[in-house]
Short mmCIF file of C-alpha atoms in Angstrom, two decimals:
data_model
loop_
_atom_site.label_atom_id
_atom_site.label_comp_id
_atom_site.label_asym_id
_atom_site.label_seq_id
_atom_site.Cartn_x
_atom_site.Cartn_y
_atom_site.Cartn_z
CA UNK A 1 -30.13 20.79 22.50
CA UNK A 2 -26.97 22.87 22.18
CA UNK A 3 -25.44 25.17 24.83
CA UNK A 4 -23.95 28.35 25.73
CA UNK A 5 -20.06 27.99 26.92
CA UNK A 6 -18.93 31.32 28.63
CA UNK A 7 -15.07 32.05 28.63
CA UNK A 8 -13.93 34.77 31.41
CA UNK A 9 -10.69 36.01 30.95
CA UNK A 10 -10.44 34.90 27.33
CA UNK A 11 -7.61 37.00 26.57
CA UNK A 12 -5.03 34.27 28.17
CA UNK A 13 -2.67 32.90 25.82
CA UNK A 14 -4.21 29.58 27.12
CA UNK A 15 -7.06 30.21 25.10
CA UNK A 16 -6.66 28.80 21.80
CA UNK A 17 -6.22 25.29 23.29
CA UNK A 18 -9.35 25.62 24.94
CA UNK A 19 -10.98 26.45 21.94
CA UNK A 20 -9.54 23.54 19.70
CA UNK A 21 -10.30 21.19 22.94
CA UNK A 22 -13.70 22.54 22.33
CA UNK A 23 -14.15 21.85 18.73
CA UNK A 24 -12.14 18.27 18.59
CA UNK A 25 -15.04 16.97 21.46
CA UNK A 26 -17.88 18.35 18.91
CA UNK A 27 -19.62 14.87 19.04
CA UNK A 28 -19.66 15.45 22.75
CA UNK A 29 -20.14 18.73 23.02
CA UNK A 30 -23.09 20.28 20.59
CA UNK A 31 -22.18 23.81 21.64
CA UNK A 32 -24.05 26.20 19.96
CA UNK A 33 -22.61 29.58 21.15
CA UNK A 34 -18.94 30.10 22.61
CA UNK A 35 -18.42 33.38 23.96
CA UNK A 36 -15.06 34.59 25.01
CA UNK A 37 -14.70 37.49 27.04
CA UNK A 38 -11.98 39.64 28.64
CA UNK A 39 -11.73 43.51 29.97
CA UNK A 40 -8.59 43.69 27.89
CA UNK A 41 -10.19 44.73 24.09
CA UNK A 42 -6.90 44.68 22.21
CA UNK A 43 -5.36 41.00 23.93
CA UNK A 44 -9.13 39.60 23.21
CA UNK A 45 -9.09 40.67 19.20
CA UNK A 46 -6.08 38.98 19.05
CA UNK A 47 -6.74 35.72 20.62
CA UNK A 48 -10.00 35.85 19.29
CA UNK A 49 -9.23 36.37 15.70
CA UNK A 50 -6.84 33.23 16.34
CA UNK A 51 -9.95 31.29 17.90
CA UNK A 52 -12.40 32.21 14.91
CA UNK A 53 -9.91 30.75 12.80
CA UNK A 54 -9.15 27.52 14.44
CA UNK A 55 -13.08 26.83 14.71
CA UNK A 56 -13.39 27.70 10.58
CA UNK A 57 -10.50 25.02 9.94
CA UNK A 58 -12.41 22.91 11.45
CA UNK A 59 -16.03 23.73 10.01
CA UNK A 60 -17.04 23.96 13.71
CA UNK A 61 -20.80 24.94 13.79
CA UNK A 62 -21.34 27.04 16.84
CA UNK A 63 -21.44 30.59 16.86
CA UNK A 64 -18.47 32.27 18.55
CA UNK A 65 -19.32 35.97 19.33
CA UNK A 66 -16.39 38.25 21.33
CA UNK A 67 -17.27 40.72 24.25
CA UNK A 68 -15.83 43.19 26.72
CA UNK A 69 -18.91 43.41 28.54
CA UNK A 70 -19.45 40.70 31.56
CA UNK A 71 -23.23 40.62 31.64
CA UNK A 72 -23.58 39.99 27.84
CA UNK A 73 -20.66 37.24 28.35
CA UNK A 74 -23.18 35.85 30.84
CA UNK A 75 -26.61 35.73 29.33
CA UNK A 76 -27.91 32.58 29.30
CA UNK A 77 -24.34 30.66 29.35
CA UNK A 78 -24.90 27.10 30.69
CA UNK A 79 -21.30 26.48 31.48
CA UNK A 80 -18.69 29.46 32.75
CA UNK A 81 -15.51 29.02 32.54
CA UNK A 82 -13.29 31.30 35.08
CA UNK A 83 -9.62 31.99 34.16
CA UNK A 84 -8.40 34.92 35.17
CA UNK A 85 -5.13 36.58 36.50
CA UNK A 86 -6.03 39.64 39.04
CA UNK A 87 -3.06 42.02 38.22
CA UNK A 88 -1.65 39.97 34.89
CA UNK A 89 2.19 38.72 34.69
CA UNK A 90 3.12 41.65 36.55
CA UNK A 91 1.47 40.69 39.79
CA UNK A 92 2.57 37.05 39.11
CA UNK A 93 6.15 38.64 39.54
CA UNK A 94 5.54 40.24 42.63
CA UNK A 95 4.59 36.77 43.97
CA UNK A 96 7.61 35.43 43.08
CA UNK A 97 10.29 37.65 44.42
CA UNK A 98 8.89 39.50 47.59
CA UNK A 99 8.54 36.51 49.76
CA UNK A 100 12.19 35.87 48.99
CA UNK A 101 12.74 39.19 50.91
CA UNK A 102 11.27 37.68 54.41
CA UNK A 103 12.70 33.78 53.56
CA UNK A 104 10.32 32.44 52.27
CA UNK A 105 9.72 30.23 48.59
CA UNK A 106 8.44 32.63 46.01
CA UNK A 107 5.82 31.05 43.98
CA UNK A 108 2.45 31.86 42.49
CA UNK A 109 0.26 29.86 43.97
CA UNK A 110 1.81 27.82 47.11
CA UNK A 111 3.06 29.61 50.05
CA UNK A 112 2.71 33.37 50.55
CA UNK A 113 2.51 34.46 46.80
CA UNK A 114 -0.40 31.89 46.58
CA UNK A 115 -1.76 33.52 49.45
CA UNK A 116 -2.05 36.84 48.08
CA UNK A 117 -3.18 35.71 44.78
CA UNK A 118 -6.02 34.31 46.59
CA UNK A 119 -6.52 37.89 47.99
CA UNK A 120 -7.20 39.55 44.79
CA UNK A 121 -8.66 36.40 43.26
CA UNK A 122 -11.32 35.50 45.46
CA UNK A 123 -13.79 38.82 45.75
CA UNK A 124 -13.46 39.06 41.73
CA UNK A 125 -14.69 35.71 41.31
CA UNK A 126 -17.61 35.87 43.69
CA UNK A 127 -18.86 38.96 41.89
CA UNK A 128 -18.71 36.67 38.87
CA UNK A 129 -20.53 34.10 40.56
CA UNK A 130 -23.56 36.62 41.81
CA UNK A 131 -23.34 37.96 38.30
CA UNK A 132 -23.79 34.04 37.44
CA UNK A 133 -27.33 33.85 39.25
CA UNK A 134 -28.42 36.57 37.73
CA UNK A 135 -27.70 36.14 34.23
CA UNK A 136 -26.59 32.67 33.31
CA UNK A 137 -29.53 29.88 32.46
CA UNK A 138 -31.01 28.29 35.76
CA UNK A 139 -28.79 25.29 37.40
CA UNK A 140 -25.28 26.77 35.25
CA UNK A 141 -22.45 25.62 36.10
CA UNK A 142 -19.11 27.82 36.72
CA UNK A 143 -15.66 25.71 36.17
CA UNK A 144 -12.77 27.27 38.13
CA UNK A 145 -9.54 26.89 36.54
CA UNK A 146 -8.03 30.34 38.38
CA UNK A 147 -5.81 29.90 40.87
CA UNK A 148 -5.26 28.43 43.47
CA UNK A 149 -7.98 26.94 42.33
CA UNK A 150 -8.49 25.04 45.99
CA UNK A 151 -8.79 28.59 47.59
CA UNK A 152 -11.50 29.90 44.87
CA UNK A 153 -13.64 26.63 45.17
CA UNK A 154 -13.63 26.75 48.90
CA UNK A 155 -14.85 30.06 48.60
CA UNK A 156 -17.51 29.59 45.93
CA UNK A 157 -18.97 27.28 47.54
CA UNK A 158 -18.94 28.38 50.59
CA UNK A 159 -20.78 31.07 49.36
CA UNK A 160 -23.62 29.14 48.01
CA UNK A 161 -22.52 28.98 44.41
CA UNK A 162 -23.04 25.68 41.82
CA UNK A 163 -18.94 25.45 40.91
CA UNK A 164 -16.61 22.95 40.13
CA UNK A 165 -12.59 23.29 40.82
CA UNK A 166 -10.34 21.66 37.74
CA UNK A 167 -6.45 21.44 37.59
CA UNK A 168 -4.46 19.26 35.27
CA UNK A 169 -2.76 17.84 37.16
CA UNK A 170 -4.28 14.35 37.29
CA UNK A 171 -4.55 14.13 33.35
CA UNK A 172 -1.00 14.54 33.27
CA UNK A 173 0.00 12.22 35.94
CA UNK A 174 -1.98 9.38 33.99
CA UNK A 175 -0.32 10.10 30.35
CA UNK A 176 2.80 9.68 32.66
CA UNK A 177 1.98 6.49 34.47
CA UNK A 178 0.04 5.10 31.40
CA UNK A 179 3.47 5.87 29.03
CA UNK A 180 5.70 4.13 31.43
CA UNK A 181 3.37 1.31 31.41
CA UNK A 182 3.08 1.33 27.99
CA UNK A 183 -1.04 1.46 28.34
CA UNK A 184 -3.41 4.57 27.26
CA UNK A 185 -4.19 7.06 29.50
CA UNK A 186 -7.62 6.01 30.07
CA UNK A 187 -6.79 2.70 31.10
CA UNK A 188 -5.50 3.86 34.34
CA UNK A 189 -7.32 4.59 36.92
CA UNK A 190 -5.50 6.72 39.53
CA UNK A 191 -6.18 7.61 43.26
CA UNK A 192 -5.32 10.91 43.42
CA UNK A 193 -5.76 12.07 46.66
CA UNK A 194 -5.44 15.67 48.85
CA UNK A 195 -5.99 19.06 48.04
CA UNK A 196 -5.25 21.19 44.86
CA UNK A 197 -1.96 21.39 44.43
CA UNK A 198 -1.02 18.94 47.28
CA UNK A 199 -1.91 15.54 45.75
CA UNK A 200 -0.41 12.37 45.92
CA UNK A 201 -1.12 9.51 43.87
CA UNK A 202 -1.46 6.57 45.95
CA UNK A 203 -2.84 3.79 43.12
CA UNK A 204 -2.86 3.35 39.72
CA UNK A 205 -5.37 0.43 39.06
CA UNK A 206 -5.30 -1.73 35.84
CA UNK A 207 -7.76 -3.96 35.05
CA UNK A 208 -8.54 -3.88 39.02
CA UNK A 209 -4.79 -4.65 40.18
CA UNK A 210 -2.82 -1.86 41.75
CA UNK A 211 0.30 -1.18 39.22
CA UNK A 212 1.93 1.21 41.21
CA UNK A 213 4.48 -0.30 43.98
CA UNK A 214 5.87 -2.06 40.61
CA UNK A 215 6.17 1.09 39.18
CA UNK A 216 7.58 2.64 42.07
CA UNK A 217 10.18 -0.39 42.24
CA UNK A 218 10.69 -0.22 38.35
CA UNK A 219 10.79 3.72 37.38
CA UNK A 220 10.91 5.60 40.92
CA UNK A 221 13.77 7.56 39.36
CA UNK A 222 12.42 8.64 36.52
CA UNK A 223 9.55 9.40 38.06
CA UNK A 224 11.58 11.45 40.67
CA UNK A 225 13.09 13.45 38.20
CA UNK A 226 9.79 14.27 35.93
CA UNK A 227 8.20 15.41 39.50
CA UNK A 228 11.58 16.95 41.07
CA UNK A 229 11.30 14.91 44.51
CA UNK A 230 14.42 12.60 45.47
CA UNK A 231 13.70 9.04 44.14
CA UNK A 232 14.48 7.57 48.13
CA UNK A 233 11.45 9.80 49.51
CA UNK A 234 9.17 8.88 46.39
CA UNK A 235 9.53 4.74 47.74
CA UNK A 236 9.55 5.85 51.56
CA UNK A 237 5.99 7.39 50.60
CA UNK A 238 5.24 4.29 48.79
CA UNK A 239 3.20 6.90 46.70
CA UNK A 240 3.62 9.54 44.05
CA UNK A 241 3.57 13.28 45.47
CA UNK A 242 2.69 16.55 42.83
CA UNK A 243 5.19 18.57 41.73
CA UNK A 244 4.47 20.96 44.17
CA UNK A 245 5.23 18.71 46.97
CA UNK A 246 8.75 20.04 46.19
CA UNK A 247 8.10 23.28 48.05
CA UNK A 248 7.40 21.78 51.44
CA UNK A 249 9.86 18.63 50.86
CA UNK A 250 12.77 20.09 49.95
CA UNK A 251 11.85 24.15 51.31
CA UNK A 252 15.43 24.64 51.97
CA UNK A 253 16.73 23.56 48.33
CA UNK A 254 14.12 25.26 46.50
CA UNK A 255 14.87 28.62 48.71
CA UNK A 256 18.43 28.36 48.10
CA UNK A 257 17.97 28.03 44.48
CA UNK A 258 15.71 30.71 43.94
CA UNK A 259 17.54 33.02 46.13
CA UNK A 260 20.64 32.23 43.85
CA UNK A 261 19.79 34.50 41.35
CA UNK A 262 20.84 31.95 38.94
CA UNK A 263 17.40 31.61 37.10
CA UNK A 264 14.96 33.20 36.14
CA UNK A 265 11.57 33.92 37.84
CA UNK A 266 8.57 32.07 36.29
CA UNK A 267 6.87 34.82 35.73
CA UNK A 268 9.77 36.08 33.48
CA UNK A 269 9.81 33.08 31.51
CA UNK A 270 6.27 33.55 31.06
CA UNK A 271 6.16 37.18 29.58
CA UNK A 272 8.84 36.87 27.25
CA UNK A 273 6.59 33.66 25.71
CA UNK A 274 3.02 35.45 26.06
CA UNK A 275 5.00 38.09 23.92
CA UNK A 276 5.69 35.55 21.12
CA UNK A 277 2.68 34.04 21.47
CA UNK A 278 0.52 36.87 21.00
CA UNK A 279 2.69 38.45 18.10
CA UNK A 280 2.13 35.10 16.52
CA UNK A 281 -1.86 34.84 17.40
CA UNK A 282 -1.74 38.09 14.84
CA UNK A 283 -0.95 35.92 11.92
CA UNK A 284 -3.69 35.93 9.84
CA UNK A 285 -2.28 32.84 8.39
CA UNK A 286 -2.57 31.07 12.03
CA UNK A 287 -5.03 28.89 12.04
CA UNK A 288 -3.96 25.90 14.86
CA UNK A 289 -2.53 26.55 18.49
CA UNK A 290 1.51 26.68 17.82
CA UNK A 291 3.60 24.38 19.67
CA UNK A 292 5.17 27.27 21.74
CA UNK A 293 2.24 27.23 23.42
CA UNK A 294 3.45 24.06 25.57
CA UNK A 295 6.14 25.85 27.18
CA UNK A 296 3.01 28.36 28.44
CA UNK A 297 1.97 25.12 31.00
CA UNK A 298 -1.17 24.02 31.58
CA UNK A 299 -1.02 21.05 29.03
CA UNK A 300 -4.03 19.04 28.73
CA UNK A 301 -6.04 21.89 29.69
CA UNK A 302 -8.58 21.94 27.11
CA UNK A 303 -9.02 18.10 27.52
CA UNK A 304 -9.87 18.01 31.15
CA UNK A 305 -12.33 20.77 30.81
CA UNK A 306 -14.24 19.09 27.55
CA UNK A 307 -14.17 15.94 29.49
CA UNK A 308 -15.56 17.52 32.52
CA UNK A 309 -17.94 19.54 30.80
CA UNK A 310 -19.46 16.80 28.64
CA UNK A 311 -19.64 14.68 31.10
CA UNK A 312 -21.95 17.16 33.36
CA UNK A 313 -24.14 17.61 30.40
CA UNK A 314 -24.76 13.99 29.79
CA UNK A 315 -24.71 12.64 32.95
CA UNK A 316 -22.14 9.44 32.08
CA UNK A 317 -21.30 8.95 35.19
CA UNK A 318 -17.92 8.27 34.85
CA UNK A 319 -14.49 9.31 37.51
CA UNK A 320 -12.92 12.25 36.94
CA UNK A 321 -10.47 14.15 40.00
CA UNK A 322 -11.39 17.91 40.71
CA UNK A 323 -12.08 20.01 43.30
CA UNK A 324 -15.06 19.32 45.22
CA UNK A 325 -16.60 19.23 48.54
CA UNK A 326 -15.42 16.61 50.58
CA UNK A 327 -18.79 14.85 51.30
CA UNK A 328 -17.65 11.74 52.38
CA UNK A 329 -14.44 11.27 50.18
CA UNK A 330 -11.70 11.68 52.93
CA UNK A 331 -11.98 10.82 56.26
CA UNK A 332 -9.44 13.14 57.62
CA UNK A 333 -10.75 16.72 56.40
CA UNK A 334 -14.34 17.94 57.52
CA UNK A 335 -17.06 17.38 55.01
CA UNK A 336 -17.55 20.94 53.76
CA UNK A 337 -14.09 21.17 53.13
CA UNK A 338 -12.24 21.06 49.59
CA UNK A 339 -10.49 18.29 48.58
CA UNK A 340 -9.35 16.94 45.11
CA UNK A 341 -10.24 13.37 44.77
CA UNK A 342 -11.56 10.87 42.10
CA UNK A 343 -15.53 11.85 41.75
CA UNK A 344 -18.43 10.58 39.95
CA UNK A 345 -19.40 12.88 37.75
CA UNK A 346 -23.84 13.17 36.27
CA UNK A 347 -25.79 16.25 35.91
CA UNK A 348 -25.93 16.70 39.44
CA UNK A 349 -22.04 17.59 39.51
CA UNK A 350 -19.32 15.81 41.65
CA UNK A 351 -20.06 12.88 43.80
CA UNK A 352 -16.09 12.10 45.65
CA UNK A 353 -15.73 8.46 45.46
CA UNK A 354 -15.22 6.82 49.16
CA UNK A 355 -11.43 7.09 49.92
CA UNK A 356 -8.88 4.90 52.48
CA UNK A 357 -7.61 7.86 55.20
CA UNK A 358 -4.48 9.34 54.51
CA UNK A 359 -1.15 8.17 55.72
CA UNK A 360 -0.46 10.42 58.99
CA UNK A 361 2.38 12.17 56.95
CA UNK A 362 -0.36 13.26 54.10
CA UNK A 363 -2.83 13.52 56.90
CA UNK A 364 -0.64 16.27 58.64
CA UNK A 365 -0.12 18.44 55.98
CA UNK A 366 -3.08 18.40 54.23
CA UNK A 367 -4.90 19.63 57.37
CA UNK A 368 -2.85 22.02 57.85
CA UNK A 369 -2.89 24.02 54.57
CA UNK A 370 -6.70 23.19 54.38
CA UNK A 371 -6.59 25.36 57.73
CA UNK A 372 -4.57 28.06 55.84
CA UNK A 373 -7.24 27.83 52.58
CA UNK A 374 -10.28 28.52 54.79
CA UNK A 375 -8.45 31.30 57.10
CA UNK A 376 -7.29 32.51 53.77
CA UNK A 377 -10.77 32.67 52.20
CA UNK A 378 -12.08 34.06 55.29
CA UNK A 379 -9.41 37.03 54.72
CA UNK A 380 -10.49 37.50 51.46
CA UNK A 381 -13.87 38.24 51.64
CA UNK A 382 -14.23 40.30 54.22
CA UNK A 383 -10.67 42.23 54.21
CA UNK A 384 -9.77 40.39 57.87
CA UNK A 385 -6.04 41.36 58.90
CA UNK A 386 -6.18 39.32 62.00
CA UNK A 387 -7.36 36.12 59.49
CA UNK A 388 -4.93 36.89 56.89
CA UNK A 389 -2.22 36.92 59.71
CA UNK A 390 -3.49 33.50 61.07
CA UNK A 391 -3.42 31.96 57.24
CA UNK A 392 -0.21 33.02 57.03
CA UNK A 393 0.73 31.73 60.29
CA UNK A 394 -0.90 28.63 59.13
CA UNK A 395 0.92 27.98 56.23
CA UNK A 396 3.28 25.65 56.39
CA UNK A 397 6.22 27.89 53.99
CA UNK A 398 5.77 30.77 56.49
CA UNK A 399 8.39 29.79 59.56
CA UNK A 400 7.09 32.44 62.00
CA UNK A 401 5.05 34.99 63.50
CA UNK A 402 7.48 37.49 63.12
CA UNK A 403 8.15 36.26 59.61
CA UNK A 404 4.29 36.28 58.88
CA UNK A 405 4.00 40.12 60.54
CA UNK A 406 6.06 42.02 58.35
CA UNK A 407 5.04 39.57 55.39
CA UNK A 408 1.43 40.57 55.62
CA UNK A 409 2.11 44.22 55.84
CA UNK A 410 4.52 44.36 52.94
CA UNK A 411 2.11 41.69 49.83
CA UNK A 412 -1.17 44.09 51.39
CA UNK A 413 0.87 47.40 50.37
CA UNK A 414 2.35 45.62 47.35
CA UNK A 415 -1.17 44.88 46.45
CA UNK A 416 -2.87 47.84 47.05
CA UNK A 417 -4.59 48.87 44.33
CA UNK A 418 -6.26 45.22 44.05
CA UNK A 419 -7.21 44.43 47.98
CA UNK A 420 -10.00 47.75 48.28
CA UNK A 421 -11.25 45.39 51.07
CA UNK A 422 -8.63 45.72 53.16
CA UNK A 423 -7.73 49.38 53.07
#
């Protein structure tokens, strides 16, 4: 029996990867309708045109169909996949720069440009998710890939919803470990452990045995650099943090740097490649993802969801790391709360695998910015100023009250036209 796969917010120039991921996992995936959708017409032709073409390379057999309209998109879709950015590059930008203005790291989903993105994020994908029950086939599943994808999971299912967080993070930290090991990916079996985009990994198991203190003894440097973390704190953690462990480890050198003027702002970076990817999606002649398309991020995107996806629909039972309810995975956080952890995935969803407690130092901070998440999602949903104040408060980039005050009032005004909720 084949399936409907949803796409919302097709018009990302992530999309073609998705859809080769899609059609290279056809023995897994017997997908009989792929529908990509987006409120953007013109951006949709375009990356749909590309998509049609990649699928007729590769003699894929599903239908793909195209729509502007969400409740067609929806219509019997088994699996939705949410990837959408509230306010496009532009509001990306915004994220990026006005925190530096109160002191605090610019960046689009940790620390207060996270925080707002979760502000216009979160009501736009609940409406999806009502629109879900009322549309999609009975027991569909939505995958979240929009960030911060920790935030939107919380609040999906906190709301009652059947949803799944993904990030790539762990697929990439296992090509990583498995290429300095000189192994495949899928023979190691990582602990990664924490909350979207606050992971460490604190084992990589092969063949049973724990490889990583070797590792850590062997390549901490080059692991250091890939991850942007000094090499002595890497082997004081005895574990290996995210990339994004950079913003709370080393706050003050990240400020400094961005406040330097001497780069670019992501967002930047990103527009002027969307631009050349998208003038290069019009090529008739285009018929495979191009390889500018890895300097967009999110590599192994399309793998992680086929893998994920597949894996729900069979029920193989194998380990996988998303976001998930707690449940019994990590001592340290409450069981409702979100975590992303190594889970057992069968047609019943995500089952976290039972998990050591954290180190204190992990412990710490991962309670603290699950604090800011569920303030945050509380502020969300129902337009709260005094719980957006406390998230902000709570987070762990935001040094003050004071600080957090004026912050507040300046990202709501910034983001106006997106946050009707609280205005």
């Amino acid at each position: 029996m084949g399936i409907k796969i949803a796409v919302l917010g097709a018009a990302s120039t992530y999309t073609p990867e998705l859809v080769q991921g899609i059609a290279s996992h056809r023995d897994r995936l017997p997908v009989d309708e792929l529908m990509l959708m987006d409120i953007n017409p013109e951006r949709l032709e375009t990356v749909g045109g590309l998509a049609g073409r990649i699928l007729k390379k590769r003699a894929w057999p599903g239908r793909l169909t195209l729509s502007v309209n969400r409740e067609q998109a929806l219509e019997g879709a088994t699996f939705i996949l949410i990837q959408l950015r509230v306010g496009g590059q532009e509001a990306r930008l915004l994220d990026e720069t006005l925190p530096l203005e109160f002191g605090c790291i610019g960046q689009e989903t940790t620390g207060p440009g996270g925080f707002a993105k979760a502000l216009r994020t979160v009501p736009i994908v609940l409406d999806i998710a009502e629109d879900v029950a009322r549309h999609s086939a009975p027991g569909a599943w939505i995958i979240d890939f929009t960030n911060p994808v920790g935030i939107v999971t919380q609040a999906l299912l906190d709301e009652g919803h059947r949803a799944i967080g993904l990030c790539n993070s762990a697929m990439g930290f296992e090509r990583m470990i498995g290429r300095l090991l000189n192994l495949a990916p899928e023979a190691v079996s990582l602990e990664h452990v924490g909350l979207n985009h606050l992971t460490w990994e604190r084992a990589a198991t092969v063949d049973g045995q724990d490889r990583l203190p070797g590792l850590l003894e062997a390549h901490g440097d080059e692991i250091a650099a890939e991850i942007g973390i000094p090499a002595e704190l890497v082997r004081v953690l005895k574990a290996v943090p995210s990339y994004y462990l950079r913003y709370y480890y080393c706050t003050d050198e990240v400020l400094a740097e961005q406040l330097s003027g001497r780069h670019r702002s992501r967002a930047e970076e990103v527009m002027e490649i969307e631009g050349r990817l998208l003038a290069m999606y019009r090529d008739p002649a285009l018929q495979d993802k191009p390889a500018l398309l890895g300097q967009r991020g999110g590599a192994y995107y399309s793998e992680a969801a086929a893998r994920l996806i597949a894996s729900l629909l069979a029920g193989t039972g194998d380990v996988q790391a998303v976001d998930v309810r707690n449940a019994g995975g990590l001592p340290d956080l409450p069981q409702d709360a979100v975590v992303e952890v190594p889970a057992r995935i069968d047609q019943e969803g995500a089952h976290p695998l039972a998990l050591a407690p954290l180190a204190p130092e992990m412990a710490g901070l991962t309670q603290q910015v699950k604090a800011y998440e569920r303030l945050t999602v509380e502020a969300a949903i129902h337009g709260d100023r005094a719980a957006a104040l406390k998230a902000l408060m709570a987070n762990p980039l935001v040094p003050s009250y004071r600080t957090a005050k004026g912050l507040l009032t300046a990202l709501l005004e910034a983001n106006r036209q997106h946050l009707p909720r609280f205005f």
